[in-house]
Amino acid sequence: MADSLRRLINNESCRILQEKLESWYKDYHINSCDQNLNRCCEIIEMNSMIQGQLFTILNQTAREGGHYAGVETIKSRLLPWLGTCFSSTTSGRPFETSLSLIQESIEKERQLREFASTRNHELQQLEKELNSTRLQLTLVQQDLAEAQMALEDTKTKSATTLLAAEDEIVHLKAALKASQAQEESALRNLDRLNDYEQQVQILKDEIAILGAQKSVLHSRLARSRSPSPRRCQSRSPSPLPLRSCSPGRARLTNAARHAHLVARFSEIYTQERLDAQNLLRTYIDDLEIVQRIIYVAAVESFHAAKMAFRQFKMRVRKTLSLTYSGPESLEDTVLDYIVRHEDLYDVQASVNEVIRAMNINPKISFPPEVDFIMISSLIRELCRVAFSMQTLVPPLDIAFGADGELFNESKYRRSYDSDFTAPLVVYHVWPALIENDSIIVKGEAVSKRGALLPRSRSPSPIRSGSPRL
């Protein structure tokens, strides 16, 4: 090997190759194309001769190291360099770039081995965790089986308890019906008793009046029979006996009528309102518009009924004030008369007034081929209940509601499609019932985000002033 290396040094092939390269570089622009190609081929031939001698030295050097000596060097340096030379012979990269690529390849291979070792360690840890999780899963399955058995036992016991509870509910319903029947009978008896008391009071008044007239007639008869013309001391008729003012029918039945009207108001919400809503949905797809129509109908019904009650009360007071002279106050007598003759209330006129007001309300719209007369049964029931509520002491009314108001938990319930975190009311579904500014029956409202934003709505069709009957 040393002899071969010495011959390569003494041959001065490398120096001659360098001189030929320098001479070719100086004459490159003067030479023709064929001359430049001949020079290049000569340089390649000399370079191949030098490379052949170097490979001979490499081979001898490898043999001197033994059978497996120099394997890692050949794998890490020679083979990558040869692959780079044959794959990119025309790339023109310098030898330093090839060395850097070889070093990067060796570094990446080392990192790959470290990464594989780390992954093997992590895989072992994951296998341990998987075994632990499987053990826990087995324990959970055992607990689940025990819980299932306990659940079956609880179901069996609950079924027995449910049967006993159903029997008890049946008995309680029967007792409730019996108590309701007794209450209705007691109310009827109370009404009869009030009628009897009124009749007895009227008879007592008539007897007192007749007694006074009789005493006056007796005194006149005594004066006409007296023979002497002397002036007799006349006796004044005895005054009418003072009686304690007993409450009238309105005050005696106020509590019972109050409970009945509140219950009827709730029944209208759960029955007639839903019937009207289902009927309107056959013509209007938008649920919001339907609920707005029903709410406006309820508000206008109370307004019309209150106006009719005031007019009816004024007519009754004017009529009774001409001939009234009873022991009770005129207002109580007027209220008693209205309670006894509620059938004189012209409810159809109020229904017509409500429909007329709804036709010009800008918040609701309706298809032009139909009319609000469709929900007249709901309006009629609301007007009757609202009129009767005005005869109570104190009267009942509905709470004022405005779109965009702050939601009040004590005043309204949220509808099922509401945003339960929204603070404002978009629109109302049903009004709240109040007594002396206190809520006794909650209403229903829809609350959503952006309640104050304007909503585009089709304009209401132009309708006639009076409804069709």
Coordinates of C-alpha atoms in Angstrom, one line a residue:
M1 CA 0.0 0.0 0.0
A2 CA 2.8 2.4 0.9
D3 CA 4.5 1.6 -2.5
S4 CA 1.4 2.4 -4.4
L5 CA 0.9 5.6 -2.5
R6 CA 4.6 6.5 -3.2
R7 CA 4.2 5.8 -6.9
L8 CA 1.1 8.0 -7.0
I9 CA 3.0 10.9 -5.4
N10 CA 6.1 10.4 -7.7
N11 CA 3.9 10.2 -10.8
E12 CA 2.9 13.8 -10.2
S13 CA -0.4 13.1 -12.0
C14 CA -2.3 15.4 -9.7
R15 CA 0.1 18.3 -10.6
I16 CA -0.2 17.6 -14.3
L17 CA -4.0 17.5 -14.0
Q18 CA -4.0 20.8 -12.2
E19 CA -1.8 22.4 -14.9
K20 CA -4.0 21.0 -17.7
L21 CA -7.0 22.5 -16.0
E22 CA -5.3 25.9 -15.7
S23 CA -4.2 25.9 -19.3
W24 CA -7.7 24.9 -20.5
Y25 CA -9.2 27.7 -18.4
K26 CA -6.9 30.3 -20.1
D27 CA -7.6 29.1 -23.7
Y28 CA -11.3 28.1 -23.2
H29 CA -12.6 31.2 -25.0
I30 CA -10.0 30.9 -27.8
N31 CA -10.4 27.2 -28.6
S32 CA -13.2 25.9 -30.8
C33 CA -15.9 23.6 -29.5
D34 CA -14.1 20.4 -30.6
Q35 CA -10.9 21.5 -29.0
N36 CA -12.6 22.2 -25.7
L37 CA -14.3 18.8 -25.8
N38 CA -10.9 17.1 -26.5
R39 CA -9.3 18.9 -23.5
C40 CA -12.2 17.9 -21.3
C41 CA -11.9 14.2 -22.3
E42 CA -8.2 14.3 -21.6
I43 CA -8.8 15.7 -18.2
I44 CA -11.5 13.1 -17.5
E45 CA -9.1 10.3 -18.6
M46 CA -6.3 11.5 -16.3
N47 CA -8.8 11.9 -13.5
S48 CA -10.1 8.3 -14.0
M49 CA -6.5 7.0 -13.9
I50 CA -5.9 8.8 -10.6
Q51 CA -9.3 7.5 -9.2
G52 CA -8.3 4.0 -10.3
Q53 CA -5.1 4.2 -8.4
L54 CA -6.9 5.6 -5.3
F55 CA -9.5 2.8 -5.4
T56 CA -6.5 0.3 -5.6
I57 CA -5.0 1.9 -2.5
L58 CA -8.5 1.9 -0.8
N59 CA -8.8 -1.8 -1.5
Q60 CA -5.4 -2.6 -0.1
T61 CA -5.9 -0.5 2.9
A62 CA -9.2 -2.3 3.6
R63 CA -7.6 -5.7 3.3
E64 CA -4.9 -4.8 5.8
G65 CA -7.5 -4.1 8.4
G66 CA -9.0 -7.5 8.3
H67 CA -12.3 -9.0 7.0
Y68 CA -14.8 -6.5 8.6
A69 CA -12.4 -3.5 9.0
G70 CA -13.5 -0.2 7.5
V71 CA -17.1 -1.3 6.9
E72 CA -18.6 1.5 8.9
T73 CA -16.4 4.1 7.1
I74 CA -17.3 2.7 3.6
K75 CA -21.0 2.7 4.6
S76 CA -21.0 6.2 6.1
R77 CA -18.7 8.0 3.6
L78 CA -17.9 6.1 0.4
L79 CA -21.2 4.6 -0.5
P80 CA -23.3 7.8 0.1
W81 CA -20.6 9.8 -2.0
L82 CA -20.8 7.2 -4.8
G83 CA -24.7 7.4 -4.8
T84 CA -24.5 11.2 -4.9
C85 CA -22.0 11.1 -7.8
F86 CA -24.1 8.6 -10.0
S87 CA -27.5 10.2 -9.2
S88 CA -26.5 13.8 -9.8
T89 CA -23.4 13.8 -12.0
T90 CA -24.3 17.1 -13.6
S91 CA -25.4 18.9 -10.5
G92 CA -22.1 20.6 -10.0
R93 CA -22.1 20.5 -6.2
P94 CA -18.7 20.8 -4.6
F95 CA -17.2 18.1 -2.5
E96 CA -17.9 20.0 0.7
T97 CA -21.7 19.9 0.1
S98 CA -21.5 16.1 -0.3
L99 CA -19.7 15.8 3.0
S100 CA -22.3 17.9 4.8
L101 CA -25.1 15.8 3.3
I102 CA -23.3 12.7 4.5
Q103 CA -22.9 14.1 8.0
E104 CA -26.6 15.1 8.1
S105 CA -27.5 11.6 7.0
I106 CA -25.4 10.1 9.8
E107 CA -26.9 12.5 12.3
K108 CA -30.5 11.7 11.2
E109 CA -29.8 8.0 11.4
R110 CA -28.5 8.5 15.0
Q111 CA -31.6 10.5 15.8
L112 CA -33.8 7.8 14.2
R113 CA -32.2 5.2 16.5
E114 CA -32.7 7.3 19.5
F115 CA -36.3 8.0 18.5
A116 CA -37.0 4.3 18.0
S117 CA -35.5 3.6 21.4
T118 CA -37.8 6.3 23.0
R119 CA -40.8 4.9 21.1
N120 CA -40.1 1.4 22.3
H121 CA -39.9 2.7 25.9
E122 CA -43.2 4.6 25.5
L123 CA -44.8 1.5 23.9
Q124 CA -43.9 -0.5 27.0
Q125 CA -45.4 2.2 29.2
L126 CA -48.5 2.2 27.1
E127 CA -48.8 -1.6 27.4
K128 CA -48.5 -1.3 31.2
E129 CA -51.2 1.3 31.3
L130 CA -53.4 -0.8 28.9
N131 CA -53.1 -3.8 31.2
S132 CA -54.0 -1.5 34.2
T133 CA -57.0 -0.1 32.3
R134 CA -58.2 -3.6 31.4
L135 CA -58.0 -4.5 35.1
Q136 CA -60.0 -1.4 36.0
L137 CA -62.5 -2.2 33.3
T138 CA -63.0 -5.7 34.7
L139 CA -63.7 -4.2 38.1
V140 CA -66.1 -1.7 36.6
Q141 CA -67.9 -4.4 34.8
Q142 CA -68.3 -6.3 38.0
D143 CA -69.6 -3.2 39.7
L144 CA -72.0 -2.6 36.8
A145 CA -73.3 -6.2 37.1
E146 CA -73.9 -5.7 40.8
A147 CA -75.6 -2.3 40.2
Q148 CA -77.8 -3.9 37.5
M149 CA -78.9 -6.6 40.0
A150 CA -79.6 -3.8 42.6
L151 CA -81.6 -1.9 39.9
E152 CA -83.8 -4.9 39.1
D153 CA -84.5 -5.4 42.8
T154 CA -85.4 -1.7 43.1
K155 CA -87.7 -1.9 40.1
T156 CA -89.5 -4.9 41.6
K157 CA -90.0 -3.0 44.9
S158 CA -91.0 0.2 43.0
A159 CA -93.6 -1.6 41.0
T160 CA -95.2 -2.8 44.3
T161 CA -95.0 0.7 45.7
L162 CA -96.5 2.1 42.5
L163 CA -99.5 -0.2 42.6
A164 CA -100.2 0.9 46.2
A165 CA -99.8 4.5 45.2
E166 CA -102.2 4.1 42.3
D167 CA -104.8 2.7 44.6
E168 CA -104.3 5.5 47.0
I169 CA -104.6 8.0 44.1
V170 CA -107.9 6.4 43.0
H171 CA -109.2 6.8 46.6
L172 CA -108.0 10.4 46.8
K173 CA -109.7 11.2 43.4
A174 CA -112.9 9.7 44.7
A175 CA -112.7 11.7 47.9
L176 CA -111.9 14.9 45.9
K177 CA -114.9 14.4 43.7
A178 CA -117.1 13.9 46.8
S179 CA -115.7 17.0 48.4
Q180 CA -116.2 19.0 45.2
A181 CA -119.8 17.8 45.1
Q182 CA -120.3 18.8 48.7
E183 CA -118.7 22.2 48.0
E184 CA -121.0 22.7 45.0
S185 CA -124.0 21.7 47.1
A186 CA -122.9 24.1 49.8
L187 CA -122.5 26.9 47.3
R188 CA -126.0 26.2 46.0
N189 CA -127.4 26.2 49.5
L190 CA -125.5 29.4 50.2
D191 CA -127.0 31.0 47.1
R192 CA -130.5 29.9 48.3
L193 CA -129.8 31.2 51.8
N194 CA -128.8 34.6 50.4
D195 CA -131.9 34.7 48.3
Y196 CA -134.0 33.8 51.4
E197 CA -132.3 36.5 53.5
Q198 CA -132.9 39.1 50.8
Q199 CA -136.6 38.1 50.5
V200 CA -136.9 38.1 54.3
Q201 CA -135.3 41.5 54.5
I202 CA -137.7 42.8 51.8
L203 CA -140.6 41.4 53.6
K204 CA -139.5 43.0 56.9
D205 CA -139.2 46.4 55.1
E206 CA -142.7 46.0 53.7
I207 CA -144.0 45.0 57.2
A208 CA -142.4 48.1 58.7
I209 CA -143.8 50.4 56.1
L210 CA -147.3 48.8 56.5
G211 CA -147.0 49.3 60.3
A212 CA -146.1 52.9 59.9
Q213 CA -149.0 53.5 57.5
K214 CA -151.4 51.7 60.0
S215 CA -150.3 53.9 62.9
V216 CA -150.9 57.0 60.8
L217 CA -154.4 55.8 59.8
H218 CA -155.3 55.1 63.4
S219 CA -154.3 58.6 64.5
R220 CA -156.3 60.1 61.7
L221 CA -159.3 58.0 62.7
A222 CA -159.0 59.0 66.3
R223 CA -159.0 62.7 65.5
S224 CA -162.0 62.3 63.2
R225 CA -164.1 60.7 66.0
S226 CA -163.2 63.2 68.8
P227 CA -166.4 65.3 69.8
S228 CA -164.5 68.3 71.2
P229 CA -163.0 70.8 68.9
R230 CA -160.0 71.2 71.2
R231 CA -156.7 70.7 69.9
C232 CA -155.4 67.2 70.6
Q233 CA -151.8 66.4 71.0
S234 CA -151.0 64.3 68.0
R235 CA -148.7 61.4 68.3
S236 CA -146.0 61.2 65.7
P237 CA -145.8 57.8 64.0
S238 CA -143.1 55.5 65.4
P239 CA -139.9 55.7 63.4
L240 CA -138.8 52.7 61.4
P241 CA -136.9 50.2 63.4
L242 CA -133.1 50.5 63.0
R243 CA -131.6 47.5 61.4
S244 CA -128.0 46.5 61.1
C245 CA -126.9 46.7 57.5
S246 CA -126.3 43.1 56.4
P247 CA -124.0 42.5 53.5
G248 CA -125.5 42.0 50.1
R249 CA -125.3 39.1 47.7
A250 CA -122.1 40.4 46.0
R251 CA -120.1 40.6 49.2
L252 CA -121.5 37.3 50.5
T253 CA -120.5 35.4 47.4
N254 CA -117.3 37.3 46.7
A255 CA -114.8 34.6 47.8
A256 CA -116.6 31.8 46.0
R257 CA -116.9 33.8 42.8
H258 CA -113.3 34.9 43.1
A259 CA -112.1 31.3 43.2
H260 CA -114.4 30.3 40.4
L261 CA -113.3 33.1 38.1
V262 CA -109.6 32.5 38.7
A263 CA -110.0 28.8 37.9
R264 CA -112.0 29.7 34.8
F265 CA -109.3 32.0 33.6
S266 CA -106.8 29.2 34.0
E267 CA -109.1 26.8 32.1
I268 CA -109.3 29.2 29.2
Y269 CA -105.5 29.3 29.0
T270 CA -105.3 25.5 28.9
Q271 CA -108.3 24.7 26.7
E272 CA -109.9 27.5 24.7
R273 CA -106.5 29.2 24.0
L274 CA -105.0 25.9 22.6
D275 CA -108.1 25.3 20.5
A276 CA -107.9 28.8 19.0
Q277 CA -104.1 28.3 18.4
N278 CA -104.6 25.0 16.6
L279 CA -107.3 26.6 14.5
L280 CA -105.1 29.6 13.5
R281 CA -102.2 27.3 12.7
T282 CA -104.2 25.9 9.8
Y283 CA -103.9 29.3 8.1
I284 CA -100.7 30.8 9.6
D285 CA -97.4 28.8 9.7
D286 CA -95.6 31.3 12.0
L287 CA -96.3 30.3 15.6
E288 CA -95.2 33.8 16.9
I289 CA -97.9 35.5 14.8
V290 CA -100.5 33.1 16.1
Q291 CA -99.5 33.6 19.8
R292 CA -99.4 37.4 19.3
I293 CA -103.0 37.3 17.9
I294 CA -104.2 35.4 20.9
Y295 CA -102.5 37.7 23.3
V296 CA -103.9 40.8 21.6
A297 CA -107.4 39.2 21.7
A298 CA -107.1 38.6 25.5
V299 CA -106.0 42.2 26.1
E300 CA -108.7 43.7 23.9
S301 CA -111.3 41.4 25.5
F302 CA -110.5 42.7 29.0
H303 CA -110.5 46.3 27.8
A304 CA -113.9 45.9 26.1
A305 CA -115.4 44.1 29.0
K306 CA -114.3 46.8 31.5
M307 CA -115.8 49.5 29.3
A308 CA -119.1 47.6 29.0
F309 CA -119.1 47.1 32.8
R310 CA -118.7 50.8 33.5
Q311 CA -121.5 51.7 31.1
F312 CA -123.8 49.0 32.6
K313 CA -123.0 50.2 36.1
M314 CA -123.8 53.8 35.2
R315 CA -127.2 52.8 33.8
V316 CA -128.1 50.7 36.8
R317 CA -127.0 53.5 39.3
K318 CA -129.0 56.1 37.4
T319 CA -132.1 53.9 37.4
L320 CA -131.9 52.8 41.1
S321 CA -131.0 56.3 42.4
L322 CA -134.5 57.5 41.5
T323 CA -136.4 55.2 43.8
Y324 CA -133.8 53.7 46.2
S325 CA -134.3 54.2 50.0
G326 CA -132.9 51.0 51.5
P327 CA -130.5 50.6 54.4
E328 CA -127.6 49.5 52.3
S329 CA -125.4 51.9 50.3
L330 CA -126.4 52.6 46.7
E331 CA -123.1 51.1 45.4
D332 CA -123.7 47.8 47.2
T333 CA -127.2 47.7 45.8
V334 CA -125.9 48.4 42.3
L335 CA -123.3 45.7 42.6
D336 CA -125.8 43.2 43.9
Y337 CA -128.1 44.0 40.9
I338 CA -125.3 43.5 38.4
V339 CA -124.3 40.1 40.0
R340 CA -127.9 38.9 39.9
H341 CA -128.4 40.1 36.3
E342 CA -125.1 39.3 34.6
D343 CA -127.2 37.7 31.8
L344 CA -128.2 41.2 30.7
Y345 CA -124.6 41.9 29.6
D346 CA -124.4 42.2 25.8
V347 CA -121.3 40.1 25.3
Q348 CA -121.7 40.0 21.5
A349 CA -121.3 43.8 21.4
S350 CA -118.0 43.4 23.2
V351 CA -116.9 40.6 20.8
N352 CA -117.6 42.9 17.9
E353 CA -115.6 45.7 19.6
V354 CA -112.6 43.4 20.2
I355 CA -112.6 42.1 16.6
R356 CA -112.8 45.8 15.4
A357 CA -109.8 46.7 17.5
M358 CA -107.8 43.7 16.3
N359 CA -108.4 44.6 12.7
I360 CA -106.5 47.9 13.2
N361 CA -103.8 46.6 15.5
P362 CA -100.4 47.1 13.8
K363 CA -98.7 44.3 15.8
I364 CA -100.6 41.4 14.2
S365 CA -101.5 40.3 10.7
F366 CA -103.9 37.8 9.2
P367 CA -104.5 36.3 5.7
P368 CA -107.0 38.5 3.8
E369 CA -109.3 35.5 3.0
V370 CA -110.2 34.8 6.6
D371 CA -111.2 36.9 9.6
F372 CA -110.7 37.1 13.3
I373 CA -114.3 36.0 13.7
M374 CA -112.8 32.5 13.7
I375 CA -111.7 32.9 17.3
S376 CA -114.9 34.6 18.5
S377 CA -115.6 31.7 20.9
L378 CA -112.3 32.4 22.8
I379 CA -113.1 36.2 22.7
R380 CA -116.6 35.6 24.1
E381 CA -115.4 33.5 27.0
L382 CA -112.7 36.1 27.8
C383 CA -115.2 38.9 27.8
R384 CA -117.6 37.0 30.1
V385 CA -114.8 36.2 32.6
A386 CA -113.5 39.8 32.4
F387 CA -116.9 41.3 33.0
S388 CA -117.6 39.0 36.0
M389 CA -114.2 39.9 37.4
Q390 CA -115.2 43.5 37.6
T391 CA -118.0 42.6 40.1
L392 CA -115.5 41.3 42.6
V393 CA -114.2 43.4 45.5
P394 CA -111.5 44.3 44.7
P395 CA -111.8 43.6 40.9
L396 CA -109.4 41.5 38.9
D397 CA -107.5 42.7 35.9
I398 CA -104.6 41.7 33.6
A399 CA -101.1 43.0 33.9
F400 CA -99.7 45.5 31.4
G401 CA -97.1 43.9 29.0
A402 CA -94.8 45.5 26.4
D403 CA -92.4 44.0 23.9
G404 CA -88.8 44.4 25.0
E405 CA -89.6 44.7 28.7
L406 CA -87.4 43.2 31.4
F407 CA -88.4 39.6 32.1
N408 CA -90.0 39.2 35.6
E409 CA -89.9 35.7 37.1
S410 CA -92.8 36.5 39.5
K411 CA -95.0 37.8 36.6
Y412 CA -94.4 35.4 33.7
R413 CA -93.4 31.9 32.9
R414 CA -90.9 31.3 30.0
S415 CA -92.3 29.4 27.0
Y416 CA -90.6 26.1 26.1
D417 CA -88.8 27.7 23.1
S418 CA -87.4 30.6 25.1
D419 CA -83.8 31.4 25.8
F420 CA -83.7 31.0 29.6
T421 CA -80.7 33.3 29.9
A422 CA -82.2 36.2 27.9
P423 CA -83.2 39.2 30.1
L424 CA -85.8 40.7 27.8
V425 CA -89.2 39.7 26.5
V426 CA -89.7 39.3 22.8
Y427 CA -93.4 38.9 22.9
H428 CA -96.2 37.7 25.2
V429 CA -98.2 34.5 24.9
W430 CA -100.7 35.0 27.8
P431 CA -101.3 37.9 30.2
A432 CA -100.8 37.7 34.0
L433 CA -103.8 38.1 36.3
I434 CA -103.4 40.8 39.1
E435 CA -105.4 41.9 42.1
N436 CA -104.4 45.2 43.8
D437 CA -101.1 45.2 41.8
S438 CA -100.3 41.6 43.1
I439 CA -99.8 38.7 40.7
I440 CA -102.2 35.9 41.5
V441 CA -101.8 33.9 38.2
K442 CA -98.6 34.1 36.1
G443 CA -98.7 34.8 32.4
E444 CA -96.5 33.3 29.7
A445 CA -93.8 35.1 27.7
V446 CA -91.1 34.4 25.2
S447 CA -87.6 35.6 26.0
K448 CA -84.7 35.6 23.5
R449 CA -81.5 37.5 22.8
G450 CA -81.9 40.6 20.7
A451 CA -85.5 41.3 21.9
L452 CA -85.3 45.0 21.0
L453 CA -84.1 44.4 17.4
P454 CA -86.8 45.3 14.8
R455 CA -88.4 42.3 13.1
S456 CA -89.7 42.5 9.5
R457 CA -93.4 41.6 9.3
S458 CA -95.9 41.7 6.5
P459 CA -98.4 44.5 6.9
S460 CA -101.9 43.7 8.0
P461 CA -104.5 43.6 5.3
I462 CA -107.1 46.4 5.2
R463 CA -110.3 45.3 6.7
S464 CA -113.8 46.7 7.2
G465 CA -114.6 48.5 10.5
S466 CA -117.2 46.0 11.7
P467 CA -116.8 42.2 11.9
R468 CA -118.8 39.8 9.8
L469 CA -121.5 38.1 11.9

